[in-house]
Amino acid sequence: MRPIFEKSLLLLPAIAVLPITAFADPNDRRGRHDSSVPERNIEIEYTSVGDSLSSTGDGSVKTSGVLIEAEYEQNNWGFTFGFERWNYQWTKPEALPFINGIGTDPWSSFTTLQLGLEYEQEINDRWELVYYVEAESSYEKQTAGSNEYEVGLDIGYEPSDSWSFVLNTNYEYLDADGGEFGVDLEVTWNDHSKEGWSGELEISSEFPESRLTYHFSNAFSTTLFYNDSGTNTIRLADDSPVTGMQGGYLEDEYQRVGARFAYEWGHEGYLSLSIHKIFNRQMAFLDSTGTIESNFNFEDAVGMSLILSIEL
């Protein structure tokens, strides 16, 4: 699924460093190439967040994750498969406010499986439509009630070689809390250029993102970014030790600001390293009946991401 964006607008230079959700980028879809020639790509990301202390009590957690996406495109059709594995290492879990002093870890790992299908319709040199449908399952142990579905339309417009605009409308349905409509607007500048400066600003119904990139050459670039990250909506285990949340749901979300360093080759190949600070971290719980909600804050921490993208 696409990332869950939230809250206010900050015009800080930024980049989306692929949270889990969402490797999909409308501009990537609009690459100028012969659509009859198949394109295959696999992207692997390792991400890590350092020790983050609970704002209540002295329990803390370190987080790491591996995210893999495989993509195949031909004749304007695109297919994607995604896999995510998140691991949590707790310190003093008995001091956490959401497990009532029980001396056991709230959870140790989560899994997400994703499938996507899209179709590109090029109207002319300036306009393009992209229709897509996506499905995913995010769970601790049991998969029942862990599904999420999204259908949407991207309307792309490029008034010049330097500027492009994408308006996204979508409908998303979660087993956790039902469905909702969303709207996003993405503006990019010099996105196809491998020289000098380029940038992006995304304004959504939930959370804005931005990036500012400088290319030292066709291969080397650095980027400043600000975005939202974290997990998808996770279905907790039936025997979860989280108070009142057996078979319930969790979202572990935070904002990131940092720098990315990348080496690129070919059309889709690159290796990048990102160093960032996370802040406004919140673990939000919803019980299995969808009626009881609770939120717990965690302190700031430092994180990193390493991404390898390969053309096959």
mmCIF file of C-alpha atoms in Angstrom:
data_model
loop_
_atom_site.group_PDB
_atom_site.id
_atom_site.type_symbol
_atom_site.label_atom_id
_atom_site.label_comp_id
_atom_site.label_asym_id
_atom_site.label_seq_id
_atom_site.Cartn_x
_atom_site.Cartn_y
_atom_site.Cartn_z
ATOM 1 C CA MET A 1 0.000 0.000 0.000
ATOM 2 C CA ARG A 2 0.982 3.561 -0.337
ATOM 3 C CA PRO A 3 2.434 5.186 2.727
ATOM 4 C CA ILE A 4 0.101 6.643 5.372
ATOM 5 C CA PHE A 5 0.718 10.387 5.209
ATOM 6 C CA GLU A 6 -0.468 12.733 7.970
ATOM 7 C CA LYS A 7 -0.828 16.164 9.426
ATOM 8 C CA SER A 8 0.761 19.563 8.593
ATOM 9 C CA LEU A 9 2.693 21.112 5.697
ATOM 10 C CA LEU A 10 6.408 21.833 6.076
ATOM 11 C CA LEU A 11 8.276 23.134 3.042
ATOM 12 C CA LEU A 12 11.493 21.489 4.185
ATOM 13 C CA PRO A 13 13.564 19.895 1.437
ATOM 14 C CA ALA A 14 12.893 16.176 1.489
ATOM 15 C CA ILE A 15 12.672 12.788 -0.195
ATOM 16 C CA ALA A 16 10.477 9.762 0.330
ATOM 17 C CA VAL A 17 12.911 6.973 1.145
ATOM 18 C CA LEU A 18 10.399 4.150 0.399
ATOM 19 C CA PRO A 19 8.544 3.194 3.704
ATOM 20 C CA ILE A 20 6.698 0.262 3.380
ATOM 21 C CA THR A 21 4.402 1.095 1.970
ATOM 22 C CA ALA A 22 4.856 2.114 -0.723
ATOM 23 C CA PHE A 23 7.498 1.963 -3.200
ATOM 24 C CA ALA A 24 5.100 3.254 -5.850
ATOM 25 C CA ASP A 25 5.992 6.630 -7.386
ATOM 26 C CA PRO A 26 3.766 8.110 -10.128
ATOM 27 C CA ASN A 27 6.757 9.722 -11.833
ATOM 28 C CA ASP A 28 8.524 6.358 -12.094
ATOM 29 C CA ARG A 29 5.468 5.065 -13.899
ATOM 30 C CA ARG A 30 5.764 7.766 -16.530
ATOM 31 C CA GLY A 31 9.246 6.892 -17.816
ATOM 32 C CA ARG A 32 9.548 7.451 -21.581
ATOM 33 C CA HIS A 33 10.311 4.008 -23.015
ATOM 34 C CA ASP A 34 8.998 1.476 -25.510
ATOM 35 C CA SER A 35 6.177 -0.150 -23.547
ATOM 36 C CA SER A 36 6.412 -3.376 -25.563
ATOM 37 C CA VAL A 37 9.888 -4.037 -24.136
ATOM 38 C CA PRO A 38 9.557 -5.777 -20.741
ATOM 39 C CA GLU A 39 11.139 -4.113 -17.712
ATOM 40 C CA ARG A 40 12.036 -6.090 -14.592
ATOM 41 C CA ASN A 41 13.262 -4.556 -11.385
ATOM 42 C CA ILE A 42 13.870 -5.679 -7.813
ATOM 43 C CA GLU A 43 14.426 -3.322 -4.903
ATOM 44 C CA ILE A 44 15.774 -4.352 -1.496
ATOM 45 C CA GLU A 45 15.826 -2.050 1.527
ATOM 46 C CA TYR A 46 17.247 -2.529 4.994
ATOM 47 C CA THR A 47 16.110 0.068 7.524
ATOM 48 C CA SER A 48 16.947 0.508 11.192
ATOM 49 C CA VAL A 49 15.816 2.810 14.009
ATOM 50 C CA GLY A 50 17.931 3.216 17.139
ATOM 51 C CA ASP A 51 16.781 2.936 20.748
ATOM 52 C CA SER A 52 13.544 4.914 21.244
ATOM 53 C CA LEU A 53 12.420 5.492 24.845
ATOM 54 C CA SER A 54 8.751 5.374 25.827
ATOM 55 C CA SER A 55 7.455 8.760 26.990
ATOM 56 C CA THR A 56 5.759 6.902 29.868
ATOM 57 C CA GLY A 57 8.033 4.686 31.951
ATOM 58 C CA ASP A 58 11.560 3.684 30.937
ATOM 59 C CA GLY A 59 10.856 0.884 28.452
ATOM 60 C CA SER A 60 12.403 1.300 25.000
ATOM 61 C CA VAL A 61 12.597 -0.375 21.606
ATOM 62 C CA LYS A 62 14.965 -0.761 18.636
ATOM 63 C CA THR A 63 13.428 -1.472 15.232
ATOM 64 C CA SER A 64 14.739 -2.945 11.987
ATOM 65 C CA GLY A 65 13.107 -4.051 8.782
ATOM 66 C CA VAL A 66 13.766 -5.672 5.407
ATOM 67 C CA LEU A 67 11.582 -4.584 2.492
ATOM 68 C CA ILE A 68 11.638 -6.251 -0.934
ATOM 69 C CA GLU A 69 9.658 -5.291 -4.039
ATOM 70 C CA ALA A 70 9.731 -6.974 -7.446
ATOM 71 C CA GLU A 71 8.212 -5.192 -10.449
ATOM 72 C CA TYR A 72 7.423 -6.261 -14.011
ATOM 73 C CA GLU A 73 6.184 -3.871 -16.737
ATOM 74 C CA GLN A 74 5.169 -4.528 -20.350
ATOM 75 C CA ASN A 75 2.593 -3.136 -22.809
ATOM 76 C CA ASN A 76 1.548 -0.425 -20.329
ATOM 77 C CA TRP A 77 0.741 -2.998 -17.630
ATOM 78 C CA GLY A 78 2.649 -3.163 -14.369
ATOM 79 C CA PHE A 79 2.702 -5.937 -11.744
ATOM 80 C CA THR A 80 4.326 -5.680 -8.308
ATOM 81 C CA PHE A 81 4.932 -8.036 -5.409
ATOM 82 C CA GLY A 82 6.166 -6.799 -2.052
ATOM 83 C CA PHE A 83 7.421 -8.411 1.156
ATOM 84 C CA GLU A 84 8.248 -6.690 4.465
ATOM 85 C CA ARG A 85 9.604 -8.110 7.717
ATOM 86 C CA TRP A 86 9.837 -5.873 10.788
ATOM 87 C CA ASN A 87 11.717 -6.846 13.957
ATOM 88 C CA TYR A 88 11.478 -5.224 17.416
ATOM 89 C CA GLN A 89 14.010 -5.496 20.246
ATOM 90 C CA TRP A 90 12.624 -4.351 23.605
ATOM 91 C CA THR A 91 14.397 -3.172 26.750
ATOM 92 C CA LYS A 92 12.488 -3.259 30.057
ATOM 93 C CA PRO A 93 9.172 -4.234 28.434
ATOM 94 C CA GLU A 94 7.595 -4.542 31.893
ATOM 95 C CA ALA A 95 7.847 -0.726 32.167
ATOM 96 C CA LEU A 96 5.805 -0.101 29.009
ATOM 97 C CA PRO A 97 2.395 1.519 29.644
ATOM 98 C CA PHE A 98 0.401 -0.798 27.352
ATOM 99 C CA ILE A 99 1.123 -4.260 28.826
ATOM 100 C CA ASN A 100 0.362 -3.671 32.545
ATOM 101 C CA GLY A 101 3.746 -4.637 33.943
ATOM 102 C CA ILE A 102 3.896 -8.070 32.294
ATOM 103 C CA GLY A 103 7.550 -9.027 31.837
ATOM 104 C CA THR A 104 7.254 -10.158 28.225
ATOM 105 C CA ASP A 105 7.797 -8.484 24.876
ATOM 106 C CA PRO A 106 4.612 -6.947 23.404
ATOM 107 C CA TRP A 107 5.604 -8.430 20.013
ATOM 108 C CA SER A 108 8.818 -9.375 18.240
ATOM 109 C CA SER A 109 8.081 -9.243 14.493
ATOM 110 C CA PHE A 110 5.507 -8.425 11.806
ATOM 111 C CA THR A 111 5.087 -9.504 8.188
ATOM 112 C CA THR A 112 3.500 -7.679 5.240
ATOM 113 C CA LEU A 113 2.679 -9.169 1.823
ATOM 114 C CA GLN A 114 1.650 -6.877 -1.047
ATOM 115 C CA LEU A 115 0.293 -7.286 -4.599
ATOM 116 C CA GLY A 116 -0.298 -4.514 -7.140
ATOM 117 C CA LEU A 117 -1.623 -4.118 -10.687
ATOM 118 C CA GLU A 118 -1.653 -0.939 -12.777
ATOM 119 C CA TYR A 119 -2.335 0.233 -16.312
ATOM 120 C CA GLU A 120 -0.849 3.340 -17.988
ATOM 121 C CA GLN A 121 -2.846 5.254 -20.580
ATOM 122 C CA GLU A 122 -0.833 7.954 -22.354
ATOM 123 C CA ILE A 123 -3.224 10.566 -23.734
ATOM 124 C CA ASN A 124 -0.543 12.677 -25.428
ATOM 125 C CA ASP A 125 2.938 14.068 -24.704
ATOM 126 C CA ARG A 126 1.577 16.098 -21.758
ATOM 127 C CA TRP A 127 -1.197 14.007 -20.201
ATOM 128 C CA GLU A 128 -1.295 10.477 -18.810
ATOM 129 C CA LEU A 129 -3.669 8.381 -16.715
ATOM 130 C CA VAL A 130 -2.634 5.502 -14.450
ATOM 131 C CA TYR A 131 -5.270 3.148 -13.049
ATOM 132 C CA TYR A 132 -4.221 0.859 -10.207
ATOM 133 C CA VAL A 133 -5.448 -1.646 -7.638
ATOM 134 C CA GLU A 134 -3.452 -2.882 -4.644
ATOM 135 C CA ALA A 135 -3.952 -5.430 -1.866
ATOM 136 C CA GLU A 136 -1.896 -6.291 1.200
ATOM 137 C CA SER A 137 -1.942 -8.297 4.413
ATOM 138 C CA SER A 138 -0.011 -7.127 7.510
ATOM 139 C CA TYR A 139 0.011 -9.392 10.556
ATOM 140 C CA GLU A 140 1.863 -10.675 13.630
ATOM 141 C CA LYS A 141 0.652 -14.321 13.551
ATOM 142 C CA GLN A 142 -2.915 -14.789 12.273
ATOM 143 C CA THR A 143 -3.889 -13.342 8.880
ATOM 144 C CA ALA A 144 -7.683 -13.169 9.355
ATOM 145 C CA GLY A 145 -8.793 -9.536 9.452
ATOM 146 C CA SER A 146 -5.368 -8.264 8.332
ATOM 147 C CA ASN A 147 -6.253 -7.113 4.805
ATOM 148 C CA GLU A 148 -6.143 -3.726 3.135
ATOM 149 C CA TYR A 149 -7.299 -2.818 -0.386
ATOM 150 C CA GLU A 150 -6.883 0.295 -2.518
ATOM 151 C CA VAL A 151 -8.096 1.403 -5.948
ATOM 152 C CA GLY A 152 -7.057 4.688 -7.473
ATOM 153 C CA LEU A 153 -6.359 6.927 -10.430
ATOM 154 C CA ASP A 154 -3.302 9.100 -11.125
ATOM 155 C CA ILE A 155 -3.806 12.033 -13.491
ATOM 156 C CA GLY A 156 -0.394 13.173 -14.724
ATOM 157 C CA TYR A 157 0.348 16.462 -16.501
ATOM 158 C CA GLU A 158 3.738 17.697 -17.750
ATOM 159 C CA PRO A 159 3.490 21.317 -18.970
ATOM 160 C CA SER A 160 7.229 21.377 -19.723
ATOM 161 C CA ASP A 161 10.352 19.236 -19.520
ATOM 162 C CA SER A 162 11.058 20.721 -16.073
ATOM 163 C CA TRP A 163 7.699 20.517 -14.314
ATOM 164 C CA SER A 164 5.209 17.719 -13.730
ATOM 165 C CA PHE A 165 2.012 17.415 -11.689
ATOM 166 C CA VAL A 166 0.205 14.267 -10.536
ATOM 167 C CA LEU A 167 -3.260 14.332 -8.963
ATOM 168 C CA ASN A 168 -4.121 11.071 -7.212
ATOM 169 C CA THR A 169 -7.599 10.070 -6.075
ATOM 170 C CA ASN A 170 -8.083 6.795 -4.234
ATOM 171 C CA TYR A 171 -10.391 4.692 -2.123
ATOM 172 C CA GLU A 172 -8.833 2.559 0.617
ATOM 173 C CA TYR A 173 -10.542 -0.156 2.642
ATOM 174 C CA LEU A 174 -9.040 -1.695 5.789
ATOM 175 C CA ASP A 175 -10.411 -4.638 7.739
ATOM 176 C CA ALA A 176 -9.383 -2.661 10.824
ATOM 177 C CA ASP A 177 -11.592 0.406 10.428
ATOM 178 C CA GLY A 178 -13.422 0.425 7.092
ATOM 179 C CA GLY A 179 -12.986 2.607 4.031
ATOM 180 C CA GLU A 180 -12.068 6.190 3.192
ATOM 181 C CA PHE A 181 -11.333 8.378 0.175
ATOM 182 C CA GLY A 182 -8.028 10.202 -0.260
ATOM 183 C CA VAL A 183 -6.576 12.886 -2.532
ATOM 184 C CA ASP A 184 -2.887 13.689 -3.138
ATOM 185 C CA LEU A 185 -1.124 16.287 -5.296
ATOM 186 C CA GLU A 186 2.520 15.781 -6.258
ATOM 187 C CA VAL A 187 4.623 18.512 -7.872
ATOM 188 C CA THR A 188 8.099 17.712 -9.215
ATOM 189 C CA TRP A 189 10.766 19.939 -10.719
ATOM 190 C CA ASN A 190 13.624 18.699 -12.936
ATOM 191 C CA ASP A 191 12.793 15.138 -11.916
ATOM 192 C CA HIS A 192 14.167 13.631 -15.153
ATOM 193 C CA SER A 193 17.387 15.644 -15.022
ATOM 194 C CA LYS A 194 20.695 14.152 -13.855
ATOM 195 C CA GLU A 195 22.367 17.561 -13.557
ATOM 196 C CA GLY A 196 22.114 20.156 -10.808
ATOM 197 C CA TRP A 197 19.045 20.611 -8.617
ATOM 198 C CA SER A 198 15.682 18.856 -8.613
ATOM 199 C CA GLY A 199 12.842 18.712 -6.124
ATOM 200 C CA GLU A 200 9.478 17.311 -5.154
ATOM 201 C CA LEU A 201 6.580 18.360 -2.944
ATOM 202 C CA GLU A 202 3.643 16.093 -2.189
ATOM 203 C CA ILE A 203 0.539 17.487 -0.514
ATOM 204 C CA SER A 204 -1.983 14.876 0.595
ATOM 205 C CA SER A 205 -5.171 14.566 2.606
ATOM 206 C CA GLU A 206 -3.033 13.096 5.395
ATOM 207 C CA PHE A 207 0.651 14.139 5.377
ATOM 208 C CA PRO A 208 2.946 16.199 3.082
ATOM 209 C CA GLU A 209 6.396 15.152 1.914
ATOM 210 C CA SER A 210 9.218 16.996 0.187
ATOM 211 C CA ARG A 211 12.751 16.520 -1.101
ATOM 212 C CA LEU A 212 15.572 18.540 -2.625
ATOM 213 C CA THR A 213 18.256 16.724 -4.628
ATOM 214 C CA TYR A 214 21.564 17.812 -6.120
ATOM 215 C CA HIS A 215 23.257 15.710 -8.830
ATOM 216 C CA PHE A 216 27.026 16.065 -8.830
ATOM 217 C CA SER A 217 27.069 13.911 -11.986
ATOM 218 C CA ASN A 218 24.870 11.413 -13.813
ATOM 219 C CA ALA A 219 25.811 8.837 -11.187
ATOM 220 C CA PHE A 220 26.221 10.653 -7.845
ATOM 221 C CA SER A 221 23.596 12.677 -5.968
ATOM 222 C CA THR A 222 22.655 13.791 -2.478
ATOM 223 C CA THR A 223 19.176 14.567 -1.175
ATOM 224 C CA LEU A 224 17.664 16.314 1.832
ATOM 225 C CA PHE A 225 14.271 14.911 2.796
ATOM 226 C CA TYR A 226 11.310 15.162 5.138
ATOM 227 C CA ASN A 227 8.616 12.480 5.174
ATOM 228 C CA ASP A 228 6.350 10.166 7.131
ATOM 229 C CA SER A 229 7.268 6.546 7.789
ATOM 230 C CA GLY A 230 6.581 3.500 9.927
ATOM 231 C CA THR A 231 4.488 0.356 9.590
ATOM 232 C CA ASN A 232 1.205 -0.326 7.863
ATOM 233 C CA THR A 233 -1.848 -1.259 9.950
ATOM 234 C CA ILE A 234 -0.745 -4.470 11.666
ATOM 235 C CA ARG A 235 -3.119 -7.173 12.867
ATOM 236 C CA LEU A 236 -1.932 -8.236 16.351
ATOM 237 C CA ALA A 237 -1.934 -11.873 17.500
ATOM 238 C CA ASP A 238 -4.951 -13.437 19.189
ATOM 239 C CA ASP A 239 -2.791 -13.977 22.298
ATOM 240 C CA SER A 240 -1.146 -10.543 22.230
ATOM 241 C CA PRO A 241 -0.007 -9.343 25.690
ATOM 242 C CA VAL A 242 -1.013 -5.768 24.802
ATOM 243 C CA THR A 243 -3.819 -4.853 27.197
ATOM 244 C CA GLY A 244 -7.247 -5.291 25.585
ATOM 245 C CA MET A 245 -5.775 -5.642 22.089
ATOM 246 C CA GLN A 246 -5.944 -9.398 21.461
ATOM 247 C CA GLY A 247 -6.628 -9.665 17.717
ATOM 248 C CA GLY A 248 -6.548 -5.859 17.525
ATOM 249 C CA TYR A 249 -4.467 -3.500 15.406
ATOM 250 C CA LEU A 250 -1.299 -1.398 15.645
ATOM 251 C CA GLU A 251 0.235 1.458 13.651
ATOM 252 C CA ASP A 252 3.817 2.475 14.537
ATOM 253 C CA GLU A 253 4.318 5.851 12.838
ATOM 254 C CA TYR A 254 6.829 8.688 12.898
ATOM 255 C CA GLN A 255 8.285 11.516 10.811
ATOM 256 C CA ARG A 256 11.817 11.529 9.368
ATOM 257 C CA VAL A 257 14.227 14.281 8.361
ATOM 258 C CA GLY A 258 17.646 13.483 6.962
ATOM 259 C CA ALA A 259 20.042 13.112 4.053
ATOM 260 C CA ARG A 260 20.388 10.504 1.328
ATOM 261 C CA PHE A 261 23.502 9.692 -0.727
ATOM 262 C CA ALA A 262 23.030 7.730 -3.952
ATOM 263 C CA TYR A 263 24.980 6.133 -6.778
ATOM 264 C CA GLU A 264 22.865 5.459 -9.892
ATOM 265 C CA TRP A 265 23.366 3.407 -13.041
ATOM 266 C CA GLY A 266 21.127 2.472 -15.959
ATOM 267 C CA HIS A 267 17.413 3.274 -15.956
ATOM 268 C CA GLU A 268 16.405 1.937 -12.527
ATOM 269 C CA GLY A 269 19.625 0.774 -10.848
ATOM 270 C CA TYR A 270 20.954 2.569 -7.766
ATOM 271 C CA LEU A 271 22.498 2.137 -4.339
ATOM 272 C CA SER A 272 21.625 4.636 -1.622
ATOM 273 C CA LEU A 273 22.352 5.283 2.042
ATOM 274 C CA SER A 274 20.115 7.501 4.164
ATOM 275 C CA ILE A 275 20.793 8.858 7.640
ATOM 276 C CA HIS A 276 17.837 10.450 9.395
ATOM 277 C CA LYS A 277 16.321 11.557 12.681
ATOM 278 C CA ILE A 278 12.879 10.254 13.612
ATOM 279 C CA PHE A 279 10.484 12.256 15.759
ATOM 280 C CA ASN A 280 6.788 12.422 16.731
ATOM 281 C CA ARG A 281 6.794 8.629 17.047
ATOM 282 C CA GLN A 282 3.470 7.206 18.116
ATOM 283 C CA MET A 283 2.166 3.661 18.552
ATOM 284 C CA ALA A 284 -1.587 3.713 17.979
ATOM 285 C CA PHE A 285 -3.802 0.757 18.960
ATOM 286 C CA LEU A 286 -7.351 -0.156 17.931
ATOM 287 C CA ASP A 287 -9.151 -3.120 19.484
ATOM 288 C CA SER A 288 -10.699 -5.930 17.422
ATOM 289 C CA THR A 289 -14.195 -4.430 17.722
ATOM 290 C CA GLY A 290 -13.041 -1.072 16.347
ATOM 291 C CA THR A 291 -14.358 0.830 19.377
ATOM 292 C CA ILE A 292 -11.395 1.299 21.756
ATOM 293 C CA GLU A 293 -8.396 3.400 20.709
ATOM 294 C CA SER A 294 -5.209 4.230 22.610
ATOM 295 C CA ASN A 295 -2.008 6.088 21.669
ATOM 296 C CA PHE A 296 1.463 6.021 23.216
ATOM 297 C CA ASN A 297 4.375 8.322 22.382
ATOM 298 C CA PHE A 298 8.083 7.482 22.072
ATOM 299 C CA GLU A 299 11.133 9.747 22.147
ATOM 300 C CA ASP A 300 13.242 10.824 19.153
ATOM 301 C CA ALA A 301 15.890 8.473 17.743
ATOM 302 C CA VAL A 302 18.373 8.152 14.870
ATOM 303 C CA GLY A 303 17.811 5.785 11.949
ATOM 304 C CA MET A 304 19.327 4.666 8.667
ATOM 305 C CA SER A 305 18.226 3.027 5.401
ATOM 306 C CA LEU A 306 20.236 1.161 2.773
ATOM 307 C CA ILE A 307 18.542 0.531 -0.606
ATOM 308 C CA LEU A 308 19.693 -1.500 -3.607
ATOM 309 C CA SER A 309 17.691 -1.381 -6.841
ATOM 310 C CA ILE A 310 18.616 -3.732 -9.699
ATOM 311 C CA GLU A 311 17.378 -4.041 -13.284
ATOM 312 C CA LEU A 312 16.940 -7.682 -14.255
#
